[in-house]
Short mmCIF file of N, CA and C in Angstrom, two decimals:
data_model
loop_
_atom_site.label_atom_id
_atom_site.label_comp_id
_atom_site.label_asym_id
_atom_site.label_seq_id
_atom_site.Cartn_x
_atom_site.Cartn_y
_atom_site.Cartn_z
N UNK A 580 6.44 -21.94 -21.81
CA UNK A 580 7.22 -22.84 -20.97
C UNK A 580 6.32 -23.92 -20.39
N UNK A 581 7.03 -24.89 -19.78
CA UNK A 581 5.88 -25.96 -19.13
C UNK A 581 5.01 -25.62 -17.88
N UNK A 582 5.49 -24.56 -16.88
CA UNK A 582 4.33 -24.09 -16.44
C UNK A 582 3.02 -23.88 -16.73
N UNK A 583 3.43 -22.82 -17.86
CA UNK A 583 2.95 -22.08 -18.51
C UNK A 583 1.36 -23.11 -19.28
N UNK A 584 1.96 -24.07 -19.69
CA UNK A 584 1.17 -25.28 -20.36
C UNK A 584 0.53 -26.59 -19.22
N UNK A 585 1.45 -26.28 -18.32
CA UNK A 585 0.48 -27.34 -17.70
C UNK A 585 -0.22 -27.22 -15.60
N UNK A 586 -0.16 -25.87 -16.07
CA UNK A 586 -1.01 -24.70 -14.91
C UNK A 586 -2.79 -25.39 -14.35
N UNK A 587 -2.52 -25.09 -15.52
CA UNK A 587 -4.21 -25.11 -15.68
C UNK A 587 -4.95 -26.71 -15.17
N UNK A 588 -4.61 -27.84 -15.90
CA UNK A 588 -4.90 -28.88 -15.96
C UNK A 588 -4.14 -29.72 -14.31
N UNK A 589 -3.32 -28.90 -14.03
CA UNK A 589 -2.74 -29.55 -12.28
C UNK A 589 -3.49 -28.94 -11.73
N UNK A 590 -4.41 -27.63 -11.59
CA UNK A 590 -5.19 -26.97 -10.88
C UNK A 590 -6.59 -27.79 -10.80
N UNK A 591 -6.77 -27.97 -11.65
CA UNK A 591 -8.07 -29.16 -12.45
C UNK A 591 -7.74 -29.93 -11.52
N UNK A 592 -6.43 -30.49 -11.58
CA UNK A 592 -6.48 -32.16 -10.66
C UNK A 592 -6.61 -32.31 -9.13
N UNK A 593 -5.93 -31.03 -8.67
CA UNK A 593 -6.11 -30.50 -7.60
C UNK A 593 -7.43 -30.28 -7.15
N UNK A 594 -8.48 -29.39 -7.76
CA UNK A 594 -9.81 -29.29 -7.27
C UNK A 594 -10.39 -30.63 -7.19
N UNK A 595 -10.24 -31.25 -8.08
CA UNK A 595 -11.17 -33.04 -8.16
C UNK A 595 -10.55 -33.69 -6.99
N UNK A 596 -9.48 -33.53 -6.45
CA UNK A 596 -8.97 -34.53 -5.44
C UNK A 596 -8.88 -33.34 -3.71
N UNK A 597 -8.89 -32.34 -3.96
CA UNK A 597 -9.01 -31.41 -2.61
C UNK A 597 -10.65 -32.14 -1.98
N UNK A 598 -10.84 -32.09 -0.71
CA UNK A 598 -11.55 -32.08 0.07
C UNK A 598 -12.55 -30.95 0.11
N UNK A 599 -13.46 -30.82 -0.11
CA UNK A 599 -14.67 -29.62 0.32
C UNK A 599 -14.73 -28.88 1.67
N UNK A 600 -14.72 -28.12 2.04
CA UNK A 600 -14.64 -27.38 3.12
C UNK A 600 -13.78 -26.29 3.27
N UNK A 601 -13.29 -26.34 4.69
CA UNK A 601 -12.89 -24.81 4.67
C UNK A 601 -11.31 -24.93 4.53
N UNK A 602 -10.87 -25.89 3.61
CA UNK A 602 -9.52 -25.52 3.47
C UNK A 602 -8.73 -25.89 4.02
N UNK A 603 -7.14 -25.41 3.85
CA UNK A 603 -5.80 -26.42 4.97
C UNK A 603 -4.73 -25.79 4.22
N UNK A 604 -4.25 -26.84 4.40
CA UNK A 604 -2.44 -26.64 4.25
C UNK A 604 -2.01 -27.67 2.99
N UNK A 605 -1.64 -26.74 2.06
CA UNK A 605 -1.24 -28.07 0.98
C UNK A 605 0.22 -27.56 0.70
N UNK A 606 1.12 -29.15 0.75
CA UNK A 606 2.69 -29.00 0.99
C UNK A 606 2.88 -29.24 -1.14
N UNK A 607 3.53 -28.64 -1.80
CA UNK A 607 4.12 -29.10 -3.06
C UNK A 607 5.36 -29.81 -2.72
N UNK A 608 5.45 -31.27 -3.29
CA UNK A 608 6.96 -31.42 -3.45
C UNK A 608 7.51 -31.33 -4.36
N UNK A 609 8.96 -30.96 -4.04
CA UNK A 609 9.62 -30.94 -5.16
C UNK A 609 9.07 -29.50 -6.09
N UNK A 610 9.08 -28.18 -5.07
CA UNK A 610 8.16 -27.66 -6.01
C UNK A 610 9.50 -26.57 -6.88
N UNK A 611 10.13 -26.58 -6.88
CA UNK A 611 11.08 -26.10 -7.71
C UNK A 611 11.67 -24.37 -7.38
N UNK A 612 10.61 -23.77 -8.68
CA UNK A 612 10.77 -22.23 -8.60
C UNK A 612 9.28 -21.75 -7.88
N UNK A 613 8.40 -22.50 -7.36
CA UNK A 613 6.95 -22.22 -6.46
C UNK A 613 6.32 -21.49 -7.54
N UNK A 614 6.41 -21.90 -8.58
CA UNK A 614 5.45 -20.93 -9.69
C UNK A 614 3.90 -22.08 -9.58
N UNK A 615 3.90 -22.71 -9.19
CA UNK A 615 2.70 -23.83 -9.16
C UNK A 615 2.19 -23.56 -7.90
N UNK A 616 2.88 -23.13 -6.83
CA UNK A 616 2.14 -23.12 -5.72
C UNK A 616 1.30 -21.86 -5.61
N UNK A 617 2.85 -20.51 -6.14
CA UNK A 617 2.07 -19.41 -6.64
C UNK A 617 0.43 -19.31 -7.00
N UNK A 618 0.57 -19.69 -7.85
CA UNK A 618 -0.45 -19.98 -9.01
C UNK A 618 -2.02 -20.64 -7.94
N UNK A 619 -1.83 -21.57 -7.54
CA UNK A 619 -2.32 -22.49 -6.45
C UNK A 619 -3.06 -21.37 -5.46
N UNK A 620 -2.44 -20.55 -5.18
CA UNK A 620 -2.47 -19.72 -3.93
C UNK A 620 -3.77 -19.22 -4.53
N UNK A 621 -3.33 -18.39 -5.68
CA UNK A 621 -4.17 -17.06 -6.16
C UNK A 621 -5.61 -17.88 -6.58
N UNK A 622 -5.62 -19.29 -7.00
CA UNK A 622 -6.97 -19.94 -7.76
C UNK A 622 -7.41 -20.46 -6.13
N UNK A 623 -6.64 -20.76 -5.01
CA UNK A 623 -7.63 -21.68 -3.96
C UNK A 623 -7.13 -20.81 -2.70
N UNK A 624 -8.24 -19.62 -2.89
CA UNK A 624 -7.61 -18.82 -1.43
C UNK A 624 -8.02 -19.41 -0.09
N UNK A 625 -9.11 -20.46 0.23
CA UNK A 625 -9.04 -21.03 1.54
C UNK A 625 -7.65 -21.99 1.70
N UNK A 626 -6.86 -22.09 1.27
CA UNK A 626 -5.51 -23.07 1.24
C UNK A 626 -4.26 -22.71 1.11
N UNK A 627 -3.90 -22.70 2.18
CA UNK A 627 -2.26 -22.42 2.83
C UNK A 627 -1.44 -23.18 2.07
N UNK A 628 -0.50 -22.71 1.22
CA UNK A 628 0.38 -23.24 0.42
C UNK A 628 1.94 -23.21 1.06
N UNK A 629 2.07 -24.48 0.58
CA UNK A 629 3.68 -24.34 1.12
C UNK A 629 4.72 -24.79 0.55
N UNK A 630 5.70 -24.11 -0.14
CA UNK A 630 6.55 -24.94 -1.38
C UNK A 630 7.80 -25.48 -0.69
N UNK A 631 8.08 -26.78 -1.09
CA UNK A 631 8.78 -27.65 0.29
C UNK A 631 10.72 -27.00 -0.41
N UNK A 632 10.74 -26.41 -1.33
CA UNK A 632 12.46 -25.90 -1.85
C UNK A 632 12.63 -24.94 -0.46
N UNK A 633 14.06 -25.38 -0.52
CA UNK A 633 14.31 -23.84 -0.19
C UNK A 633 15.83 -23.53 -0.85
N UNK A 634 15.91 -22.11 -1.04
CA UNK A 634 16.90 -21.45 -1.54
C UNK A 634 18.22 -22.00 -0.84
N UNK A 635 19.46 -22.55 -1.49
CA UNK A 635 20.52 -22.45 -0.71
C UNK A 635 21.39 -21.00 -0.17
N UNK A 636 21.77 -20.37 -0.76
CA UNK A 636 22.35 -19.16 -0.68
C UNK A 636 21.60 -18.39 0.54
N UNK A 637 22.23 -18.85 1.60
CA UNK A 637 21.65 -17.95 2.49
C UNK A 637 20.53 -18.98 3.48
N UNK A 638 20.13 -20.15 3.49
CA UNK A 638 18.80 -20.73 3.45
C UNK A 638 17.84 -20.00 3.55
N UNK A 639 17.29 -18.72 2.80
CA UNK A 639 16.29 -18.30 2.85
C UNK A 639 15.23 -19.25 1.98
N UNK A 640 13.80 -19.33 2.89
CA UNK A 640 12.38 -20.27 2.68
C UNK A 640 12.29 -18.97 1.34
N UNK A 641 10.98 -19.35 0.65
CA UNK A 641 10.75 -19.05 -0.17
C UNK A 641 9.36 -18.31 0.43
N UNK A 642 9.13 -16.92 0.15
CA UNK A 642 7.98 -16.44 0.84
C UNK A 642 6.66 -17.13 1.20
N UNK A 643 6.16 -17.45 2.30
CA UNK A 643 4.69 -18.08 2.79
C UNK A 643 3.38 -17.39 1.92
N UNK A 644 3.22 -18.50 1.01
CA UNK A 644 2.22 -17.60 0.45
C UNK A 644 0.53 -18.07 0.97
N UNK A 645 -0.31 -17.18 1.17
CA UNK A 645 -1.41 -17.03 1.62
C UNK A 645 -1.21 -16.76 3.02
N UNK A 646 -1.13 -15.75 3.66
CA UNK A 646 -1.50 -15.67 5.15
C UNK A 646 -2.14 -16.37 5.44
#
């Protein structure tokens, strides 16, 4: 799938353009099903991810990932 294919190379673009240090808060827009932010979480653990969807049914947020 296109995740699946283009994971890797947004993570890439992400490290070249993130800031050095101890990390923050990075918002996805438009992030869909949070499989990118997912993903995001597990490769840049100083960085609070936050996927800007949220579920209609219910407005449940989509779990906070990284404490």
């Amino acid at each position: 799938n296109q995740f699946e294919q283009n994971k890797g190379p947004v993570l890439e673009a992400l490290r070249r353009h993130l800031p050095n240090g101890p990390g923050g808060m990075l918002l996805e827009v438009a992030s869909g099903s949070g499989a990118h932010c997912a993903h995001w979480a597990s490769e840049l653990p100083d960085w609070r991810m936050q996927p800007s969807e949220v579920r209609c049914s219910g407005l449940r947020i989509y779990p906070v990932l990284n404490n």
